[in-house]
XYZ file of N, CA and C in Angstrom:
822
model
N 0.794 -1.091 0.212
C -0.054 0.448 0.475
C 0.854 1.133 -0.439
N 0.754 2.179 -0.587
C 1.320 3.346 -1.093
C 1.222 4.253 -0.051
N 2.115 4.559 0.546
C 2.068 5.702 1.925
C 1.492 7.014 1.945
N 1.235 7.835 2.805
C 0.977 9.412 2.285
C 1.589 10.452 1.836
N 1.770 11.256 1.269
C 2.470 12.136 1.159
C 3.866 12.837 2.412
N 4.506 12.558 3.105
C 5.298 13.281 4.196
C 4.690 15.130 4.071
N 3.615 15.277 4.940
C 3.937 16.498 4.459
C 4.086 17.024 5.767
N 4.691 16.633 7.302
C 5.117 16.981 8.385
C 6.769 17.276 8.611
N 7.707 17.436 9.086
C 8.847 17.463 8.379
C 8.746 17.612 11.208
N 8.747 15.991 11.884
C 8.151 15.424 13.233
C 9.607 16.209 14.070
N 10.762 16.683 13.752
C 11.887 17.069 14.165
C 11.822 18.622 14.402
N 11.283 19.074 13.493
C 11.202 21.107 13.516
C 10.032 21.016 13.997
N 9.302 19.847 13.487
C 7.377 20.255 14.341
C 7.616 20.342 16.186
N 8.748 18.777 16.067
C 8.831 18.842 18.062
C 9.973 19.722 17.918
N 10.723 20.575 17.829
C 11.286 21.538 18.115
C 10.845 23.354 18.205
N 9.870 23.065 16.791
C 8.669 24.986 17.536
C 7.706 23.974 18.480
N 7.649 22.656 18.898
C 6.898 22.417 20.663
C 8.122 22.979 21.111
N 9.311 22.138 22.034
C 9.652 22.585 23.075
C 10.061 24.103 22.824
N 9.904 25.091 22.207
C 9.886 26.014 21.692
C 8.882 27.089 22.380
N 8.055 26.922 22.926
C 6.645 26.745 22.543
C 6.525 27.635 24.590
N 5.291 28.576 23.977
C 5.096 29.241 25.907
C 4.637 28.561 26.563
N 3.712 28.626 27.259
C 2.264 27.978 28.014
C 1.236 29.134 28.279
N 1.421 30.403 27.976
C 0.827 31.034 28.466
C 0.152 32.269 26.852
N 0.701 31.069 25.414
C -0.267 31.034 24.150
C -0.501 30.011 24.106
N -0.979 29.065 24.941
C -2.108 27.884 24.646
C -3.337 28.227 24.784
N -3.244 29.480 24.510
C -4.564 29.182 25.098
C -6.416 28.519 24.313
N -5.521 28.421 23.099
C -6.496 27.381 22.513
C -6.709 26.241 22.631
N -5.535 25.442 23.343
C -5.679 23.744 24.032
C -5.904 23.881 25.346
N -6.566 25.189 26.180
C -7.171 25.798 27.028
C -7.817 25.231 27.096
N -8.783 26.135 24.982
C -10.548 27.072 24.950
C -10.673 24.889 24.494
N -9.786 23.986 24.258
C -9.698 22.543 23.398
C -10.285 21.489 25.083
N -9.444 21.719 25.976
C -9.819 20.890 27.125
C -11.071 21.090 27.241
N -11.633 22.739 28.100
C -12.633 23.310 29.087
C -13.773 22.687 27.577
N -13.782 23.131 25.981
C -14.997 22.416 25.592
C -14.926 20.781 26.008
N -14.032 19.990 25.737
C -14.281 18.381 25.930
C -14.585 18.451 27.568
N -13.675 19.184 28.264
C -14.091 18.649 29.853
C -16.400 18.450 30.069
N -15.718 19.888 29.089
C -17.275 20.085 29.137
C -18.564 18.091 28.109
N -18.048 17.893 27.513
C -19.030 16.854 26.143
C -18.646 16.043 26.910
N -18.095 16.272 27.838
C -17.962 14.405 28.880
C -18.710 14.264 30.422
N -19.444 15.406 30.318
C -19.619 15.602 31.592
C -20.896 15.585 30.560
N -21.543 15.741 29.775
C -22.880 14.995 29.056
C -22.990 13.616 28.108
N -22.303 12.823 28.793
C -22.373 11.236 28.723
C -23.043 10.408 29.184
N -23.278 9.978 29.502
C -24.214 9.254 30.787
C -23.177 8.211 30.960
N -22.109 7.775 31.059
C -20.970 7.124 30.938
C -19.986 7.569 31.753
N -18.872 5.977 32.654
C -17.681 6.872 32.990
C -16.675 6.779 32.022
N -16.293 6.909 31.910
C -14.840 6.354 32.104
C -13.357 6.384 32.612
N -13.376 5.152 32.120
C -12.232 4.440 33.360
C -10.589 3.719 33.078
N -11.005 3.620 31.347
C -9.841 4.104 31.142
C -8.752 4.657 29.955
N -8.879 5.986 30.275
C -8.952 6.885 29.114
C -6.734 7.181 28.228
N -7.498 7.715 27.352
C -5.996 7.932 26.631
C -6.074 8.978 26.128
N -4.634 9.846 26.243
C -4.901 11.578 25.354
C -3.378 11.284 24.646
N -3.772 11.928 23.194
C -2.779 11.730 21.949
C -2.596 13.631 21.708
N -1.344 13.913 22.160
C -0.586 15.106 22.153
C 0.356 15.276 21.601
N 1.047 16.309 21.684
C 1.624 17.144 21.297
C 2.596 18.353 22.397
N 1.640 18.058 23.293
C 1.737 18.662 24.637
C 1.750 18.140 25.731
N 2.446 17.192 26.189
C 1.402 16.434 27.212
C 1.657 17.211 28.428
N 2.837 17.819 29.183
C 1.863 18.672 30.743
C 0.234 19.131 29.866
N 0.609 20.281 29.480
C -1.170 20.391 29.873
C -1.994 19.056 30.082
N -2.150 18.894 28.432
C -3.423 17.953 28.612
C -3.360 16.853 30.131
N -2.394 16.420 29.532
C -1.247 15.051 31.235
C -2.255 16.227 32.655
N -1.956 17.302 33.311
C -2.840 17.785 33.762
C -4.147 17.603 33.576
N -4.509 18.596 33.015
C -5.828 18.345 32.461
C -7.058 16.816 32.603
N -6.140 16.613 32.262
C -7.091 14.124 32.545
C -5.963 13.617 33.236
N -5.498 13.674 34.137
C -4.826 13.121 35.631
C -4.639 11.552 35.750
N -6.171 11.785 34.703
C -6.495 9.563 35.224
C -5.895 9.156 33.957
N -5.591 9.755 32.622
C -5.824 9.354 31.170
C -3.677 8.292 30.585
N -3.682 7.319 30.073
C -2.047 7.088 29.846
C -2.187 8.741 28.863
N -1.229 9.742 28.764
C -0.522 10.614 28.110
C 0.227 9.497 27.375
N -0.184 10.232 25.271
C 1.648 9.308 24.032
C 1.175 10.621 23.956
N 2.742 10.384 22.994
C 2.561 11.334 21.798
C 1.534 11.386 20.694
N 1.962 11.963 19.933
C 1.177 12.070 18.342
C 2.269 11.947 17.382
N 3.146 10.483 17.920
C 3.713 10.366 16.274
C 2.387 9.808 15.744
N 3.516 8.939 14.466
C 3.243 8.457 13.177
C 2.210 6.922 13.768
N 3.194 6.070 14.434
C 3.158 5.713 14.734
C 2.082 5.257 16.300
N 0.423 5.756 16.458
C 0.881 5.619 18.077
C 1.219 5.329 19.079
N 1.707 4.077 20.831
C 2.099 4.416 21.188
C 0.452 3.958 22.079
N -0.342 2.786 21.919
C -1.164 2.669 21.761
C -1.376 0.998 21.392
N -2.138 0.946 22.861
C -2.534 -1.022 22.287
C -4.324 -1.319 22.603
N -4.170 -2.146 21.299
C -5.151 -1.988 20.909
C -6.415 -2.294 21.283
N -7.975 -1.964 22.436
C -8.517 -2.559 22.741
C -8.400 -2.053 24.205
N -6.806 -1.114 24.082
C -7.513 -0.998 25.835
C -7.790 -0.125 26.256
N -8.470 0.992 25.831
C -9.330 2.515 26.420
C -11.049 2.017 26.394
N -11.542 3.074 26.765
C -12.308 3.201 26.443
C -12.801 4.667 26.230
N -12.069 5.796 26.489
C -11.860 6.871 25.708
C -10.629 6.885 25.095
N -10.474 7.796 23.423
C -9.267 8.663 23.204
C -10.023 9.664 22.509
N -8.367 10.604 23.537
C -8.525 12.361 22.941
C -7.783 12.381 22.490
N -8.016 12.719 21.381
C -6.787 13.346 20.111
C -6.668 15.147 20.119
N -5.951 15.556 20.830
C -5.437 16.514 21.289
C -4.768 17.656 20.891
N -5.370 18.666 19.781
C -5.373 19.873 19.010
C -3.807 19.378 18.772
N -3.456 17.876 17.681
C -2.463 17.392 16.338
C -3.081 16.783 15.434
N -3.910 16.436 15.649
C -4.232 16.341 13.518
C -3.527 16.651 12.533
N -3.917 17.915 12.909
C -3.766 18.975 11.826
C -2.036 19.126 11.938
N -1.718 18.565 12.503
C -0.485 17.941 11.679
C 0.383 16.816 10.994
N -0.631 15.696 11.275
C -1.081 14.585 10.953
C -0.402 14.186 9.234
N 0.741 13.765 9.126
C 1.381 14.014 7.601
C -0.262 11.665 6.764
N -1.080 11.869 7.968
C -2.066 10.467 7.737
C -3.415 11.289 8.701
N -3.846 12.003 9.218
C -5.059 12.272 9.858
C -5.972 10.813 9.721
N -5.735 9.954 8.711
C -7.080 9.346 8.368
C -6.358 7.813 9.356
N -5.377 7.601 9.477
C -4.725 7.097 9.688
C -4.123 6.983 11.322
N -4.052 8.271 11.872
C -4.536 8.262 13.581
C -5.450 8.413 13.801
N -6.126 8.982 12.664
C -8.324 8.060 13.160
C -7.711 6.466 13.382
N -7.670 5.572 12.016
C -7.988 4.126 12.647
C -7.056 3.648 13.927
N -5.774 4.190 13.927
C -5.208 3.116 14.829
C -5.909 4.381 16.634
N -6.451 5.094 16.912
C -6.920 5.691 17.191
C -8.149 4.553 18.361
N -8.968 4.539 16.944
C -10.393 3.752 16.743
C -10.189 1.932 17.626
N -8.616 1.856 16.905
C -7.949 0.241 16.675
C -7.887 -0.351 18.359
N -6.870 1.554 19.353
C -7.281 1.438 20.755
C -8.250 1.188 22.036
N -9.838 1.899 21.175
C -10.682 1.787 21.993
C -11.476 0.405 22.227
N -12.163 0.150 23.508
C -12.901 -1.385 22.876
C -13.885 -1.125 22.005
N -14.952 -1.888 21.453
C -16.175 -1.890 21.498
C -17.267 -0.629 22.342
N -17.781 0.137 21.742
C -18.822 1.425 22.047
C -17.814 2.272 22.551
N -16.161 2.045 22.738
C -15.697 3.384 23.302
C -15.605 4.512 22.081
N -15.365 5.024 23.279
C -15.311 7.010 22.833
C -14.313 7.541 22.030
N -14.515 8.324 21.123
C -13.351 9.116 20.588
C -13.763 10.625 20.490
N -12.361 11.657 21.083
C -12.697 12.499 20.756
C -11.432 13.328 20.271
N -12.019 14.175 19.206
C -10.789 14.673 18.610
C -11.113 16.544 18.633
N -9.261 17.501 19.401
C -9.806 18.316 18.569
C -8.556 19.137 18.027
N -9.257 20.126 16.637
C -7.486 20.715 16.018
C -8.061 21.706 14.685
N -7.289 22.254 14.549
C -7.354 23.667 13.371
C -8.761 23.388 12.458
N -9.334 23.911 12.227
C -10.015 23.697 11.184
C -9.557 24.929 10.027
N -10.531 23.989 9.211
C -9.801 24.925 7.921
C -9.752 27.020 7.896
N -10.927 27.165 7.994
C -11.162 28.781 8.831
C -9.855 29.460 9.383
N -9.239 29.209 10.197
C -8.271 29.405 11.058
C -6.894 30.266 9.891
N -7.488 31.797 10.314
C -6.060 32.526 10.834
C -6.484 32.610 8.400
N -7.370 32.815 8.220
C -6.883 32.084 6.933
C -6.774 33.709 6.269
N -7.433 35.254 6.749
C -6.240 36.227 6.343
C -5.050 35.807 6.345
N -4.211 35.567 7.576
C -2.879 35.688 7.323
C -2.211 34.509 6.152
N -3.046 33.711 5.979
C -1.970 32.993 4.985
C -2.661 33.661 3.713
N -3.704 34.633 3.184
C -4.247 35.182 2.130
C -2.724 36.310 2.540
N -2.256 37.133 2.977
C -1.546 38.580 3.496
C -0.448 37.749 3.252
N 0.640 36.629 3.447
C 1.349 36.509 3.338
C 1.903 36.338 2.579
N 0.647 34.670 1.188
C 0.471 35.135 -0.184
C 0.923 35.773 -0.871
N -0.015 36.751 -0.521
C 0.100 38.035 -1.926
C 2.115 38.740 -1.574
N 2.076 39.334 -0.737
C 3.623 39.535 0.244
C 4.356 38.336 0.044
N 5.063 37.395 -0.829
C 5.517 36.659 -0.538
C 5.974 36.977 -3.011
N 4.559 36.503 -2.295
C 4.445 36.335 -4.686
C 4.913 37.830 -4.317
N 4.200 39.458 -4.461
C 5.080 40.096 -4.812
C 6.655 40.937 -4.747
N 7.012 39.805 -3.049
C 8.459 40.105 -2.996
C 10.050 39.637 -3.814
N 9.209 38.448 -4.371
C 10.020 36.955 -4.218
C 10.050 36.988 -5.781
N 8.196 37.338 -6.486
C 7.920 36.006 -8.071
C 7.091 34.869 -7.232
N 7.105 34.956 -5.974
C 7.289 32.864 -5.861
C 6.608 32.464 -5.131
N 5.478 31.646 -4.837
C 5.436 30.809 -3.641
C 5.854 29.891 -2.500
N 6.277 29.941 -1.606
C 6.837 28.767 -1.300
C 5.364 27.716 0.285
N 5.639 27.098 0.090
C 4.479 25.959 1.745
C 5.079 26.640 2.324
N 4.276 26.933 3.611
C 4.351 28.228 4.128
C 3.557 28.311 6.021
N 2.037 27.615 4.654
C 1.157 27.603 5.619
C 0.890 26.281 5.736
N 0.013 26.254 7.129
C -0.374 24.684 7.105
C -2.230 24.951 6.103
N -1.796 23.186 5.107
C -3.498 23.459 4.845
C -4.065 22.695 5.535
N -5.169 23.160 6.603
C -6.723 22.399 7.035
C -7.581 22.328 6.458
N -7.813 21.313 6.992
C -8.604 20.754 6.063
C -10.431 21.666 6.567
N -11.664 21.250 5.194
C -12.826 21.437 5.962
C -13.514 20.966 7.072
N -14.548 21.371 7.571
C -15.275 20.036 8.495
C -16.267 19.454 7.552
N -16.681 19.042 6.306
C -17.472 18.354 6.236
C -16.832 17.453 5.911
N -14.966 17.913 5.842
C -14.176 16.649 5.248
C -13.532 16.049 6.810
N -13.290 16.623 6.812
C -12.903 16.671 8.562
C -14.021 15.776 9.270
N -14.964 15.734 8.757
C -16.651 14.640 9.832
C -16.211 13.796 8.962
N -16.109 13.604 7.012
C -16.536 12.238 7.139
C -15.346 10.893 6.620
N -13.842 12.047 7.266
C -12.276 11.149 7.349
C -12.813 10.102 9.239
N -13.834 10.644 9.976
C -14.617 9.605 11.039
C -14.745 8.673 9.823
N -15.869 8.853 9.620
C -16.516 6.666 8.644
C -15.583 7.202 7.651
N -14.623 6.976 7.523
C -13.148 6.731 6.541
C -12.508 5.176 7.880
N -11.906 6.023 8.788
C -11.373 5.802 9.932
C -12.252 4.424 10.565
N -13.919 4.801 10.560
C -14.257 3.739 10.361
C -15.568 3.387 12.573
N -15.250 4.912 12.522
C -16.600 5.557 13.898
C -17.555 4.717 13.827
N -18.452 5.361 14.541
C -19.879 5.381 13.686
C -20.370 6.124 14.623
N -21.827 6.878 14.693
C -22.626 7.642 15.085
C -21.270 9.100 14.540
N -20.697 9.336 13.624
C -19.267 10.347 13.555
C -20.133 12.083 13.237
N -19.578 13.548 14.149
C -20.157 14.065 14.163
C -18.861 14.596 14.593
N -18.965 15.994 13.169
C -18.232 17.129 13.160
C -18.773 18.494 13.650
N -17.665 19.905 14.689
C -18.924 20.356 14.541
C -17.695 21.739 15.234
N -17.745 22.735 14.784
C -16.362 24.018 14.918
C -16.897 24.457 15.838
N -15.399 25.029 16.418
C -16.108 26.278 17.582
C -15.148 27.242 17.992
N -15.587 28.348 16.967
C -14.817 29.701 16.605
C -14.208 30.811 17.507
N -12.747 31.136 17.143
C -12.631 32.366 18.579
C -11.377 32.960 17.648
N -12.686 34.001 18.144
C -10.871 36.058 17.589
C -10.678 36.266 18.415
N -9.073 36.684 18.464
C -8.571 37.624 18.996
C -7.247 38.331 18.429
N -7.855 39.336 19.430
C -7.286 41.151 18.828
C -6.151 40.538 19.089
N -4.912 41.532 17.828
C -3.570 41.512 18.014
C -3.204 43.269 17.819
N -2.214 44.529 18.767
C -1.745 45.421 18.034
C -1.402 45.149 16.417
N -0.529 44.189 16.197
C -0.283 44.600 15.010
C -0.251 43.134 13.903
N 0.231 42.449 12.727
C 0.449 41.617 12.356
C 1.646 40.671 12.646
N 2.880 41.523 13.174
C 4.406 40.910 13.900
C 3.955 40.058 14.808
N 2.765 41.038 15.996
C 2.182 40.629 17.722
C 1.913 39.406 16.828
N 0.741 38.608 15.688
C 0.168 37.929 15.186
C 1.213 36.325 15.051
N 2.240 36.882 14.261
C 3.204 36.055 13.931
C 3.829 35.908 14.708
N 4.206 36.437 15.906
C 4.731 36.343 16.795
C 4.621 35.069 18.393
N 2.943 35.402 18.144
C 2.542 34.710 18.860
C 1.722 33.408 17.987
N 1.390 32.963 17.263
C 2.004 31.743 16.071
C 3.032 30.627 16.900
N 4.805 31.861 16.934
C 5.428 30.859 17.178
C 5.194 30.212 18.609
N 4.602 31.444 19.419
C 4.742 31.157 20.494
C 4.051 29.876 21.200
N 3.386 28.882 20.311
C 2.376 28.782 20.010
C 2.354 27.124 19.662
N 3.742 27.668 19.529
C 4.578 25.970 18.521
C 4.221 25.441 16.823
N 3.674 26.587 16.177
C 2.898 26.645 14.840
C 3.160 26.835 14.380
N 4.621 27.019 14.582
C 4.872 27.652 13.253
C 5.535 27.152 12.899
N 5.410 27.752 11.394
C 6.175 26.193 10.076
C 6.887 25.015 10.924
N 6.309 24.203 10.734
C 7.315 22.686 10.024
C 6.490 21.721 8.675
N 5.989 22.254 8.301
C 6.200 21.568 7.043
C 7.504 21.157 6.390
N 7.344 19.595 5.873
C 8.081 19.304 4.935
C 9.154 20.261 3.871
N 7.559 20.658 3.602
C 8.439 21.161 1.719
C 8.593 22.672 2.073
N 8.610 23.275 2.860
C 9.222 24.220 2.890
C 10.859 24.630 3.269
N 11.100 26.242 2.743
C 12.090 26.899 2.658
C 12.915 26.279 3.883
N 14.276 26.066 3.688
C 15.227 26.096 4.506
C 15.993 27.166 5.119
N 15.647 27.993 4.512
C 16.050 29.145 5.082
C 14.618 30.369 5.889
N 14.968 31.483 5.956
C 14.425 32.597 6.959
C 14.514 33.403 5.948
N 13.364 33.224 6.246
C 11.734 34.361 5.942
C 12.048 36.130 5.396
N 12.515 36.412 4.245
C 12.690 37.057 4.238
C 11.810 38.356 4.929
N 12.720 39.506 5.835
C 12.065 40.916 6.302
C 10.871 41.262 5.932
N 11.563 41.368 4.379
C 10.424 42.560 3.602
C 8.730 41.562 3.790
N 8.620 40.923 3.434
C 7.646 39.285 3.793
C 6.614 39.428 4.158
N 7.698 39.483 5.669
C 6.666 39.414 6.875
C 6.688 40.950 6.582
N 7.002 42.435 6.521
C 6.632 43.264 6.615
C 5.294 43.752 6.361
N 5.293 43.636 4.647
C 3.930 43.262 3.515
C 2.756 42.797 3.877
N 3.568 41.593 4.526
C 1.919 40.637 5.669
C 1.506 41.359 6.372
N 2.094 42.371 7.306
C 1.899 42.975 8.085
C 1.142 43.626 7.854
N 1.873 44.410 6.794
C 0.744 45.770 6.527
C -0.001 45.649 5.815
N -0.350 44.508 5.560
C -1.412 44.154 4.484
C -2.513 43.976 5.470
N -2.348 43.268 7.106
C -3.793 42.957 7.414
C -3.950 44.284 8.286
N -2.916 44.509 8.286
C -2.633 46.266 9.035
C -3.402 46.939 8.433
N -3.990 47.182 7.432
C -4.939 47.955 6.525
C -5.900 47.382 7.031
N -6.257 46.540 7.296
C -7.753 46.169 7.932
C -8.412 46.107 9.109
N -7.031 46.777 9.997
C -7.871 46.767 11.380
C -8.798 48.190 11.916
N -9.015 47.255 12.582
C -10.898 48.294 13.185
C -10.455 49.842 14.042
N -10.957 50.071 14.731
C -11.575 51.627 14.429
C -10.567 51.977 16.431
N -10.371 50.640 16.592
C -9.003 50.421 17.730
C -7.856 50.455 17.445
N -7.619 50.305 16.532
C -5.619 50.696 15.681
C -6.036 48.456 16.081
N -6.440 47.996 15.646
C -6.104 45.989 16.218
C -6.641 45.696 15.234
N -5.996 44.369 14.860
C -5.953 43.612 13.867
C -7.192 41.817 14.425
N -7.539 41.796 13.950
C -8.752 40.917 14.671
C -8.091 39.035 13.084
N -7.604 37.938 13.950
C -7.132 36.691 13.821
C -8.491 35.912 14.227
N -9.060 35.464 13.446
C -9.944 34.101 13.214
C -9.366 32.261 13.873
N -9.498 31.673 14.760
C -9.103 30.543 15.122
C -10.615 29.899 14.530
N -10.735 28.743 13.894
C -11.414 27.813 14.355
C -10.864 26.597 14.636
N -11.780 26.179 15.920
C -11.647 24.786 16.393
C -12.435 23.735 16.122
N -12.112 22.429 15.303
C -13.022 21.922 14.406
C -13.156 20.754 15.528
N -14.136 20.211 16.580
C -14.084 18.538 17.495
C -14.600 17.350 16.692
N -13.867 16.286 16.817
C -14.139 14.902 15.891
C -14.605 14.289 17.435
N -16.259 13.803 16.439
C -16.815 12.926 18.084
C -17.561 11.458 17.087
N -16.967 10.684 18.102
C -17.402 8.856 16.982
C -17.271 7.808 17.990
N -17.623 7.118 17.993
C -17.960 5.929 18.847
C -17.412 4.781 18.165
N -16.391 3.329 18.796
C -16.012 3.079 18.327
C -17.004 1.374 18.164
N -17.106 0.867 17.296
C -18.416 -0.086 16.460
C -19.033 -0.838 18.379
N -20.415 -1.802 18.348
C -20.050 -2.044 19.500
C -21.797 -2.714 19.727
N -22.106 -3.772 20.202
C -22.671 -4.605 20.533
C -24.289 -4.078 20.671
N -24.326 -2.673 21.257
C -25.747 -2.922 21.655
C -25.995 -1.371 21.550
N -25.256 -0.623 20.395
C -25.671 0.635 20.145
C -27.072 0.478 19.222
N -27.192 1.716 18.993
C -28.301 1.829 18.003
C -28.623 1.560 16.345
N -28.915 0.569 15.469
C -28.737 0.171 14.595
C -29.876 0.674 14.418
N -28.869 1.374 12.626
C -30.153 1.428 11.521
C -31.108 0.543 10.712
N -32.314 0.251 10.427
C -33.705 -0.249 9.897
C -32.822 -0.581 8.622
N -33.414 -1.744 8.254
C -33.124 -2.195 7.266
C -34.002 -1.400 5.658
N -33.806 -1.040 4.801
C -34.968 -0.284 4.023
C -36.599 -1.217 3.207
N -37.498 -0.941 3.790
C -39.180 -1.402 3.630
C -39.204 -2.406 5.061
N -38.039 -1.800 5.659
C -38.569 -3.072 7.281
C -39.629 -1.943 8.531
N -40.548 -1.150 7.704
C -40.772 0.108 8.469
C -42.371 -0.440 9.025
N -42.710 -0.618 10.097
C -44.413 -1.249 10.357
C -44.730 -0.313 10.506
N -44.799 1.679 10.117
C -45.950 2.517 9.932
C -45.112 3.175 9.072
N -46.435 4.078 8.790
C -45.834 5.515 7.803
C -46.374 6.514 8.437
N -45.289 7.196 7.954
C -44.534 8.891 8.387
C -45.626 8.677 8.123
N -46.618 8.864 7.001
C -48.414 10.250 6.599
C -49.220 10.122 8.046
N -48.885 8.087 8.374
C -50.029 8.336 8.943
C -49.368 9.414 10.729
N -48.248 9.092 11.021
C -47.110 10.010 12.539
C -47.767 11.388 11.648
N -48.008 11.537 10.127
C -47.473 13.495 10.433
C -49.352 13.941 10.318
N -50.115 12.577 10.691
C -51.493 13.118 10.038
C -51.869 13.605 9.395
N -51.120 12.935 7.775
C -51.210 14.006 6.051
C -51.999 12.207 5.426
N -52.398 13.548 3.926
C -52.525 11.738 3.525
C -51.645 11.844 2.144
N -51.191 10.150 2.683
C -49.974 10.470 1.215
C -50.665 10.250 -0.649
N -49.573 11.621 -1.219
C -49.903 10.653 -2.671
C -48.749 10.317 -3.599
N -49.078 9.506 -4.401
C -48.256 9.061 -5.377
C -47.761 10.247 -5.929
N -46.748 10.169 -6.796
C -46.382 11.042 -7.923
C -48.004 11.467 -8.529
N -48.676 10.228 -9.344
C -49.382 11.216 -9.792
C -50.989 12.017 -9.446
N -50.336 11.848 -7.982
C -51.329 13.328 -7.449
C -52.569 11.982 -6.839
N -52.500 11.009 -6.470
C -54.097 10.508 -6.148
C -53.180 10.276 -4.507
N -53.970 9.671 -4.160
C -54.155 8.690 -2.342
C -54.091 7.835 -2.262
N -53.123 7.910 -0.969
C -52.442 6.752 -0.775
C -53.173 6.028 0.149
């Protein structure tokens, strides 16, 4: 079977994460709070949770009862060992996100729950456009600079491809204001989300590119002189198949008519009553 293209330079990603500042990990804090809220609404007590993340300290503190493992290409997860797997803000860096989801599903016992949080396609759309225009103007070309992120409908489909049942994908947007474009770029570095793409240029970005992109962002500043940046966190939820889960009925097996339930008359294509 052909291997997926290598999207991420894992060594560069690890370096970026080591340089991250805990004070800048507000997206992780938001994801943790949201996941805890969602788990509180599930009528289930989880006794063998596992967390997959590139930031083990903050996620381990949030879920002290969980086994915490890295988001390596091959997950250190034992088959069928967990009733809950949380994938914490790391799937957007996976070269093979379906492979990550498949491994997470295999790590679940029957009827186990998976919850993943990752950056979605609406994240920093303005910055991506500004950097592309600035680089084209300054260098005459484009290089892989900002991580491509999936749209919510595509991300939801990944759950089905990975074999989860009852899949749900939804998004939580967060708008953040910055004093300027360079402040936003510095914050991304502090988050550990700087460019770690395998195909990136291996030389520093020209300062002229950064200044031009910052100026483009600042041209759309609000009345208070600050720029707005949108972060979209997508949450993926699915269950491993289990014998006691609700199952769809076979077509044609219904014992009651929808028209009777609605109190209406059923009509055929020719308009006649049935």
